[in-house]
Amino acid sequence: MVKNNNIEINEKDKIWEPTIYAFLCNWCSYEGADLAGSSRRNYPSNIRIIRVPCSGRIDPVFVLKSFEHGADGVLVSGCHPGDCHYIEGNYYARRKFVLLKKLLEFIGIESERFQMRWISASEAVKFVDTVKEMVEDIRKLGPNKKLQKQNLL
Amino acid sequence: MNIDREIQNRVNKLFNENKITCFIGYEKGSFLYRARPCFITRKEDVNRLIFNSFCINNLSIYLINGKIGDDTSSQHEKFGILATPCTLRSIVSLLQGNQIKAEDLYILAVNCNGMIDPYKIKKLPFIKIESIDEIDDKIIINASSSKIENKRIDILYDKCLSCTNELPKIYNDLIENVSIKPDKSIDEYAEVKEIEKMPPDKRWEFWEKEFSRCIRCYACRNVCPICYCRECIVDKNIPQWISKINQSSTNEYYNLIRVLHVMGRCIDCGECERVCPAKIPYRKLIKKMEKEINDMYGYKPGLNPELSPPLSTFKEGDPDESIK
Ligand code: SF4
Ligand code: SF4
Ligand code: SF4
Ligand code: FES
C-alpha cells in the first residue's frame, strides 16, 4: 500500500526536514526549553513543542496520533523521577512510555523515533543536546512512513 | 464422574438454596463441536448445562455486559457462573477494576483440560458427525462413514498449549476435572521472539500486512472482558481520536491502542484473536506486552485480586534504561 504520496515526490525529498513533536512537562522540561531560549542557545527548529501540565498527562495515544499526523519523531519529557510537581505523575508515565517504546519497536518503528527524557528546568543544555541528537538520528533514518495517515485524494 | 451431571447437581442446589437467580454456563451448540453460553434462570432448565472441550467462550464478558455492573438493576439478581481458568482470571481482572463485586457472584470453578479448536480438526465441516468421544488424550469423532481419531494435543487452541491451568483462589466452589499439566517444553513466547529477531522494516512489513486486513468490526473489543469502557475511544466523536475511515493507518492505530489499553490486565484468554474475522494474530501483541510486563515488573495478570494492575501503580526503582 502506497502511503503519503506527497513524501514520495523526489523534489520534496531534497528539502525534507524531520519534524519532531515534543510533549514537555510544564514544570521542568518546558522550563528547560525556555531557559535554552532565554540564554540564547541555538537548537534546531525541527521541534514542535506541546506543553502539558505533567508527563503523567501524556497519553500514549498522543504519541501514536503524532506519528499518524506526520511526525518523524516524538519526544516525551518530564521531571526527573522524584521531582514531579504532582509527586508521582512521572512514575506512572515512566511505566507507560517504557512499555509504549517496547510496543513501537515490536511493530517495527525504529527506536530512535520515540524517545523519553528527564529534563529539569535548569537543564537547558541537556534539552538542546537532546533535540540536536534526535534531529540527527532521525535525519539519518529519513521520513517516517509508518503509521502515517494516507492521503485520500 | 459425569461432569455435566455434577455441574447440574451443584447448580440445582444453588437454586434450591436461593443462592443465585441466574446461572451462566454452557449448553449444547448447533454442532457437536460447538458449545454456546447459556443463562439458566429456572430450576427446570438446569439440565441444559454441559461442559466439554468445546466450551471456549470466556463467560466473564456477560458479567459486565449484563446487569451485574449496572447498579440500577443488579439488586435482585444474583449471578452464578461456571468459570474455567480463563474465565476465572478475567474475573480477577474485573474485580481489580471494580467492575463487579465479589458478593454479587457465585463462582463455580472448573479445571480445564484444554479447549479444542474445531478449525484444527481436518475435514470437520464435510462429514456428518454422530458423536464425539473424549477418551484420555484422544478425541474420537464418529461420523457415519468413518472414525477420526485426533490426539488432543494436536487440536487444542494455541493458548491452551502453554496454559498453566492456574485457578486463582477466588471461587466459591470447585469441580475437580481432569486437567492438563502444562507442557514446560513449550515456550509461550516463541512466536514473540521470532518477530523480535526480525529487522525493524521486516517487522513493520509483517504487522502492516496483518493490520491491513482489519475490517474494524470491533468484535475483538466487544468480546474482550477487559474492554469494559462505557464509551470506547473508537466511539468518541469529540475529540475524535480514531478516524472511522478504514485505511491501514487507522487500523494500525486502533489495534495498537487496544493493546495499550488492555496490557497488564489482559489475561490472554485469546477471545479477541478467536473472533477476529480477519484472523489478525492479536495474541502475538498481547504476549509481547505480557512478557515485557513480567520481565520488568514481575507481574502476571489475573492471579491475585489484591494486587494493583501494573499500570495503576509504580515502584521508585522501575527499570528505565531507555530513558536518558
Ligand atoms: S479499546 Fe480501549 S477504550 Fe475501547 S473498550 Fe477497549 S479499553 Fe476501552
Ligand atoms: S485482549 Fe483478548 S486475550 Fe486479552 S482479555 Fe481481551 S479478549 Fe482476552
Ligand atoms: S475483530 Fe479483527 S477485524 Fe474486527 S476490529 Fe478486531 S482486529 Fe479488526
Ligand atoms: S510535573 Fe513534571 S513530570 Fe509531573
XYZ file of C-alpha atoms and ligand atoms in Angstrom:
505
model
C 0.000 0.000 0.000
C 1.488 3.354 -1.006
C 1.496 5.814 1.819
C 1.652 9.562 1.830
C 2.198 10.206 -1.819
C 3.457 13.714 -1.303
C 6.507 12.470 0.541
C 7.350 10.172 -2.315
C 7.951 13.111 -4.678
C 11.666 13.387 -5.291
C 11.922 17.146 -5.069
C 10.338 17.110 -1.704
C 12.938 14.618 -0.524
C 15.677 17.124 -1.100
C 14.160 19.690 1.146
C 12.789 17.227 3.652
C 13.465 18.181 7.234
C 12.497 15.975 10.140
C 9.561 17.113 12.219
C 9.665 16.206 15.866
C 6.739 16.580 18.195
C 7.801 17.184 21.760
C 5.468 16.796 24.692
C 7.101 18.723 27.505
C 6.038 18.914 31.107
C 5.251 22.458 32.122
C 7.296 22.417 35.312
C 10.604 21.036 34.138
C 11.246 20.268 30.516
C 9.260 23.183 29.152
C 11.100 25.460 31.537
C 14.335 23.869 30.370
C 13.429 24.700 26.778
C 12.510 28.188 27.872
C 15.848 28.627 29.573
C 17.607 27.425 26.432
C 15.776 30.186 24.573
C 16.369 32.933 27.080
C 20.032 32.064 27.363
C 20.196 32.245 23.549
C 21.285 28.741 22.883
C 20.555 27.515 19.397
C 18.673 24.358 18.776
C 17.210 23.004 15.539
C 13.843 24.407 14.607
C 12.560 20.942 13.715
C 10.894 20.584 17.049
C 7.241 21.388 17.727
C 6.684 21.818 21.402
C 3.423 20.907 23.070
C 3.210 21.994 26.663
C 1.461 19.653 29.064
C 0.896 20.021 32.799
C 2.841 16.882 33.716
C 4.364 13.921 31.939
C 1.620 11.901 33.593
C -0.880 13.822 31.450
C 0.549 12.419 28.252
C -1.451 9.534 26.939
C 0.419 7.033 24.758
C -2.364 7.741 22.272
C -0.870 11.237 21.757
C 2.307 9.620 20.534
C 0.526 7.358 18.080
C -1.577 10.279 16.902
C 1.571 12.322 16.323
C 3.001 9.655 14.072
C -0.299 9.399 12.278
C -0.241 13.112 11.599
C 3.202 13.101 10.136
C 5.715 13.342 12.960
C 9.075 11.805 12.096
C 9.920 11.531 15.740
C 8.267 12.075 19.101
C 9.896 13.229 22.297
C 8.255 12.904 25.677
C 9.965 14.654 28.522
C 9.220 15.276 32.157
C 10.792 15.994 35.501
C 13.417 13.626 36.875
C 11.996 10.793 38.977
C 11.293 12.173 42.411
C 10.946 15.757 41.129
C 7.443 15.656 39.687
C 5.402 18.700 40.662
C 2.494 16.348 41.298
C 4.727 13.947 43.224
C 4.206 10.795 41.194
C 2.946 11.651 37.704
C 6.240 10.819 36.073
C 6.459 7.431 37.780
C 3.230 6.382 36.098
C 4.396 7.968 32.860
C 7.623 6.010 33.052
C 5.821 2.677 33.028
C 3.511 3.764 30.237
C 6.231 5.005 27.937
C 8.776 2.317 28.580
C 6.078 -0.142 27.517
C 4.982 2.015 24.596
C 8.540 2.080 23.335
C 8.717 -1.708 23.501
C 5.456 -1.964 21.591
C 6.535 0.507 18.914
C 9.799 -1.334 18.446
C 7.934 -4.606 18.246
C 5.811 -3.439 15.352
C 8.853 -2.082 13.585
C 9.139 1.616 14.419
C 12.842 2.438 14.730
C 13.660 3.029 18.373
C 15.229 6.453 17.656
C 11.876 7.803 16.588
C 10.347 7.707 20.011
C 12.370 8.992 22.929
C 11.690 9.745 26.529
C 13.901 12.005 28.574
C 14.112 13.501 32.016
C 14.979 17.179 31.645
C 14.784 19.604 34.551
C 14.166 23.340 34.455
C 17.865 24.086 34.736
C 18.998 21.612 32.084
C 18.834 23.880 29.053
C 21.985 22.271 27.705
C 20.537 18.812 28.014
C 17.445 19.960 26.175
C 19.481 21.464 23.340
C 21.628 18.340 23.088
C 18.589 16.064 23.111
C 16.960 17.956 20.281
C 20.158 18.039 18.231
C 20.755 14.354 18.776
C 17.214 13.403 17.863
C 17.191 15.518 14.735
C 20.463 13.984 13.597
C 19.335 10.427 14.300
C 16.085 10.931 12.503
C 17.674 12.714 9.571
C 19.696 9.544 9.061
C 16.577 7.392 9.160
C 14.669 9.560 6.697
C 10.982 10.469 6.718
C 8.703 8.286 8.739
C 6.138 6.497 6.642
C 4.995 4.002 9.195
C 1.718 4.554 10.981
C 1.113 7.574 8.817
C -2.262 8.619 7.523
C -2.726 8.139 3.834
C -3.746 10.967 1.576
C -7.194 10.119 0.435
C -7.108 12.344 -2.592
C -17.658 -38.749 37.132
C -20.032 -37.316 34.629
C -19.074 -33.680 34.627
C -22.342 -32.463 33.122
C -24.336 -34.142 35.872
C -22.011 -32.849 38.515
C -22.447 -29.261 37.327
C -26.199 -29.685 37.047
C -26.432 -31.056 40.579
C -24.475 -28.247 42.088
C -26.376 -25.586 40.206
C -29.621 -27.207 41.196
C -28.547 -26.986 44.795
C -27.698 -23.317 44.359
C -31.192 -22.631 43.067
C -32.705 -24.631 45.908
C -30.756 -22.664 48.468
C -31.707 -19.412 46.767
C -28.093 -18.504 46.356
C -28.492 -17.449 42.739
C -31.183 -16.223 40.386
C -29.277 -16.781 37.176
C -26.512 -19.162 36.246
C -24.185 -18.536 33.343
C -22.814 -21.702 31.826
C -22.615 -23.613 28.578
C -25.169 -25.603 26.655
C -25.044 -27.694 23.507
C -24.300 -25.672 20.406
C -25.720 -26.089 16.936
C -22.981 -28.580 16.099
C -21.485 -31.266 18.255
C -18.201 -29.438 18.106
C -19.723 -26.248 19.415
C -20.958 -25.237 22.828
C -22.672 -21.966 23.491
C -23.075 -19.786 26.543
C -26.444 -20.000 28.194
C -28.310 -18.321 31.005
C -30.246 -20.544 33.334
C -32.900 -18.730 35.292
C -35.206 -21.593 36.222
C -34.517 -24.821 38.003
C -36.214 -26.778 35.243
C -33.573 -25.668 32.773
C -30.590 -26.792 34.776
C -30.231 -29.969 32.754
C -29.268 -27.915 29.726
C -25.868 -27.290 31.285
C -22.890 -29.123 29.856
C -19.138 -28.930 29.991
C -16.775 -30.393 27.432
C -13.733 -29.463 25.378
C -15.662 -27.095 23.153
C -16.629 -24.587 25.843
C -14.278 -21.934 24.597
C -16.209 -18.732 25.284
C -14.966 -16.576 28.104
C -18.139 -16.188 30.135
C -16.942 -13.306 32.264
C -17.926 -10.909 29.480
C -21.585 -11.432 30.417
C -20.953 -10.167 33.902
C -20.213 -6.714 32.603
C -22.427 -6.612 29.550
C -25.335 -7.941 31.527
C -26.985 -6.426 34.513
C -24.429 -7.101 37.147
C -22.355 -3.990 36.671
C -25.449 -1.850 36.392
C -26.378 -0.585 39.833
C -29.966 0.117 38.905
C -30.904 -3.430 38.121
C -28.457 -5.678 39.913
C -30.317 -5.546 43.179
C -32.411 -8.593 42.590
C -30.044 -10.619 40.503
C -27.531 -12.984 41.985
C -25.344 -14.496 39.347
C -23.658 -17.830 39.364
C -21.011 -18.523 36.794
C -19.129 -21.536 35.580
C -15.513 -20.468 35.465
C -12.700 -22.159 33.612
C -9.223 -20.836 34.441
C -9.503 -18.265 31.624
C -12.868 -17.002 32.822
C -11.690 -17.016 36.403
C -8.596 -14.992 35.644
C -10.617 -12.383 33.809
C -12.935 -12.205 36.807
C -9.845 -11.327 38.845
C -9.091 -8.510 36.425
C -12.685 -7.307 36.659
C -12.535 -7.349 40.440
C -9.321 -5.332 40.336
C -11.009 -2.814 38.088
C -14.024 -2.571 40.417
C -16.289 -3.674 37.621
C -18.014 -6.387 39.610
C -18.488 -7.133 43.244
C -17.406 -10.470 44.631
C -20.507 -10.585 46.883
C -22.816 -10.478 43.867
C -21.264 -13.502 42.389
C -21.183 -17.228 42.982
C -18.230 -18.715 41.162
C -18.260 -22.387 40.334
C -14.753 -23.067 39.105
C -13.819 -25.997 36.954
C -10.425 -27.313 35.902
C -9.813 -27.220 32.253
C -8.448 -29.871 30.017
C -7.715 -27.510 27.163
C -10.241 -26.446 24.583
C -10.404 -27.829 21.096
C -10.132 -25.609 18.071
C -12.592 -27.024 15.514
C -10.577 -25.380 12.753
C -7.699 -27.666 13.580
C -9.717 -30.815 13.018
C -9.360 -31.768 9.412
C -12.383 -32.482 7.266
C -14.674 -31.499 10.093
C -17.249 -29.492 8.157
C -17.534 -32.133 5.439
C -18.682 -35.071 7.452
C -21.838 -35.913 9.274
C -20.829 -36.303 12.874
C -22.755 -38.700 15.030
C -20.866 -38.312 18.262
C -17.644 -37.066 19.712
C -15.912 -39.021 22.431
C -13.177 -37.686 24.628
C -11.083 -40.579 25.850
C -7.944 -39.719 27.774
C -5.711 -37.792 25.427
C -7.708 -38.725 22.346
C -10.668 -37.117 20.708
C -12.634 -39.538 18.614
C -15.103 -38.221 16.110
C -17.598 -40.796 14.970
C -19.027 -39.983 11.607
C -21.495 -42.045 9.641
C -18.855 -43.454 7.338
C -15.637 -43.070 9.252
C -13.987 -42.522 12.557
C -11.496 -39.730 13.005
C -9.060 -40.014 15.818
C -7.158 -36.948 16.927
C -4.607 -36.519 19.617
C -5.920 -33.881 21.941
C -2.656 -32.005 21.966
C -2.736 -31.562 18.187
C -6.076 -29.851 18.062
C -6.023 -27.610 21.109
C -6.192 -23.852 20.789
C -2.725 -22.329 20.762
C -3.313 -20.542 24.024
C -4.122 -23.827 25.760
C -0.776 -25.346 24.864
C 1.113 -23.085 27.219
C -1.628 -22.631 29.805
C -0.540 -23.089 33.399
C -4.062 -24.074 34.369
C -3.815 -21.989 37.466
C -7.027 -21.265 39.346
C -6.825 -18.120 41.472
C -8.461 -18.884 44.806
C -11.456 -16.644 44.442
C -14.033 -19.272 43.636
C -16.842 -20.399 45.922
C -16.807 -23.965 44.797
C -14.598 -26.134 42.621
C -15.348 -29.061 40.380
C -12.238 -31.105 40.006
C -11.908 -32.251 36.491
C -9.013 -33.896 34.745
C -6.682 -31.120 33.884
C -3.770 -30.946 31.534
C -0.389 -30.425 33.015
C 1.368 -27.502 31.414
C 3.953 -28.635 28.939
C 7.099 -26.964 30.157
C 8.892 -27.601 26.897
C 6.609 -25.205 25.040
C 7.879 -21.658 25.106
C 4.810 -19.485 25.261
C 6.793 -16.577 23.883
C 8.340 -18.427 20.949
C 6.307 -16.545 18.361
C 7.077 -13.230 20.007
C 10.779 -13.970 19.969
C 10.611 -14.865 16.316
C 9.265 -11.415 15.471
C 11.742 -9.726 17.791
C 14.547 -11.260 15.767
C 13.427 -9.625 12.514
C 14.888 -6.261 11.470
C 12.519 -3.304 12.096
C 11.407 -2.959 8.498
C 10.508 -6.624 8.250
C 8.570 -6.365 11.465
C 6.684 -3.412 10.109
C 6.003 -5.205 6.863
C 4.594 -8.118 8.811
C 2.304 -6.042 11.001
C 1.218 -3.684 8.268
C 0.080 -6.641 6.216
C -1.760 -8.145 9.155
C -3.471 -4.921 10.211
C -4.449 -4.029 6.673
C -6.986 -6.855 6.789
C -8.822 -5.432 9.791
C -12.375 -4.506 8.866
C -12.940 -2.586 12.088
C -15.865 -4.704 13.130
C -14.742 -4.244 16.753
C -15.607 -7.852 17.509
C -12.290 -8.092 19.337
C -13.275 -5.240 21.597
C -16.803 -6.453 22.135
C -15.755 -9.921 23.159
C -12.978 -8.766 25.466
C -13.839 -8.818 29.158
C -11.185 -6.178 29.786
C -12.641 -3.750 27.240
C -15.407 -2.665 29.548
C -15.317 1.087 28.898
C -18.800 2.569 28.715
C -17.599 4.738 25.869
C -14.757 3.270 23.896
C -12.175 5.577 22.411
C -13.211 4.485 18.918
C -16.773 5.634 19.500
C -15.831 9.082 20.709
C -16.515 11.856 18.256
C -15.415 14.935 20.142
C -12.471 14.826 20.063
C -12.255 12.092 17.517
C -9.171 10.068 18.324
C -9.577 7.445 15.679
C -10.930 8.193 12.273
C -13.722 5.903 11.193
C -12.155 5.598 7.782
C -10.950 2.105 7.204
C -7.412 2.547 5.981
C -4.276 0.857 7.108
C -3.048 3.670 9.343
C -6.271 3.903 11.315
C -6.373 0.129 11.603
C -2.852 0.086 12.958
C -3.757 2.880 15.285
C -6.864 1.126 16.574
C -5.147 -2.184 17.183
C -2.200 -0.581 18.948
C -4.442 1.488 21.183
C -6.333 -1.577 22.196
C -3.126 -3.347 23.145
C -2.066 -0.332 25.163
C -5.410 -0.290 26.932
C -5.543 -3.944 27.864
C -1.886 -4.593 28.647
C -1.297 -5.510 32.235
C -4.918 -6.577 32.679
C -5.379 -8.824 29.689
C -5.218 -12.413 30.821
C -4.641 -13.913 27.405
C -7.956 -15.667 27.082
C -7.431 -15.394 23.342
C -11.022 -14.421 22.646
C -10.092 -11.379 20.586
C -7.990 -13.449 18.248
C -10.568 -16.208 18.062
C -13.437 -13.975 16.993
C -11.467 -11.871 14.537
C -12.918 -12.491 11.077
C -9.672 -11.244 9.552
C -7.553 -13.661 11.590
C -5.254 -10.970 12.870
C -2.714 -12.616 15.187
C -3.545 -10.376 18.076
C -2.153 -12.713 20.683
C 1.360 -12.022 19.444
C 0.958 -8.407 20.522
C -0.646 -9.390 23.769
C 2.046 -11.917 24.560
C 4.741 -9.393 23.798
C 3.372 -6.919 26.314
C 2.711 -9.673 28.833
C 6.322 -10.752 28.531
C 7.693 -7.236 28.956
C 5.483 -6.564 31.950
C 6.512 -9.806 33.559
C 10.201 -9.168 32.881
C 10.179 -5.600 34.131
C 7.608 -5.544 36.880
C 7.326 -9.208 37.753
C 3.578 -9.135 37.319
C 1.276 -11.720 35.792
C -2.316 -10.610 35.327
C -5.337 -12.404 36.666
C -3.872 -14.224 39.620
C -4.387 -12.050 42.656
C -7.265 -9.582 43.044
C -5.438 -7.851 45.901
C -2.674 -6.531 43.647
C -2.969 -3.395 41.532
C -2.557 -3.825 37.801
C 0.959 -2.746 36.774
C -0.091 0.477 35.091
C -2.028 1.764 38.071
C 0.961 1.580 40.317
C 4.707 2.110 40.274
C 7.906 1.482 42.140
C 10.590 4.072 42.553
C 13.193 1.791 41.107
C 11.295 0.765 37.991
C 13.581 -0.051 35.061
C 14.127 2.831 32.658
C 17.215 2.100 30.560
C 15.541 3.612 27.525
C 15.076 6.969 29.265
C 18.139 9.159 29.457
S -10.298 -0.359 23.145
Fe -9.733 0.874 24.911
S -11.332 2.445 25.063
Fe -12.122 0.778 23.784
S -13.238 -0.554 25.201
Fe -11.144 -1.373 24.977
S -10.039 -0.461 26.710
Fe -11.906 0.751 26.414
S -7.390 -8.600 24.937
Fe -8.011 -10.563 24.043
S -6.851 -12.120 25.188
Fe -6.801 -10.222 26.393
S -8.509 -10.384 27.814
Fe -9.242 -9.271 25.999
S -10.142 -10.857 24.681
Fe -8.851 -11.900 26.220
S -12.023 -8.433 15.279
Fe -10.324 -8.348 13.798
S -11.219 -7.329 12.001
Fe -12.600 -6.936 13.709
S -11.892 -4.952 14.545
Fe -10.860 -6.569 15.709
S -8.900 -6.843 14.668
Fe -10.252 -5.750 13.249
S 5.205 17.837 36.829
Fe 6.875 17.357 35.510
S 6.567 15.215 35.262
Fe 4.970 15.701 36.660
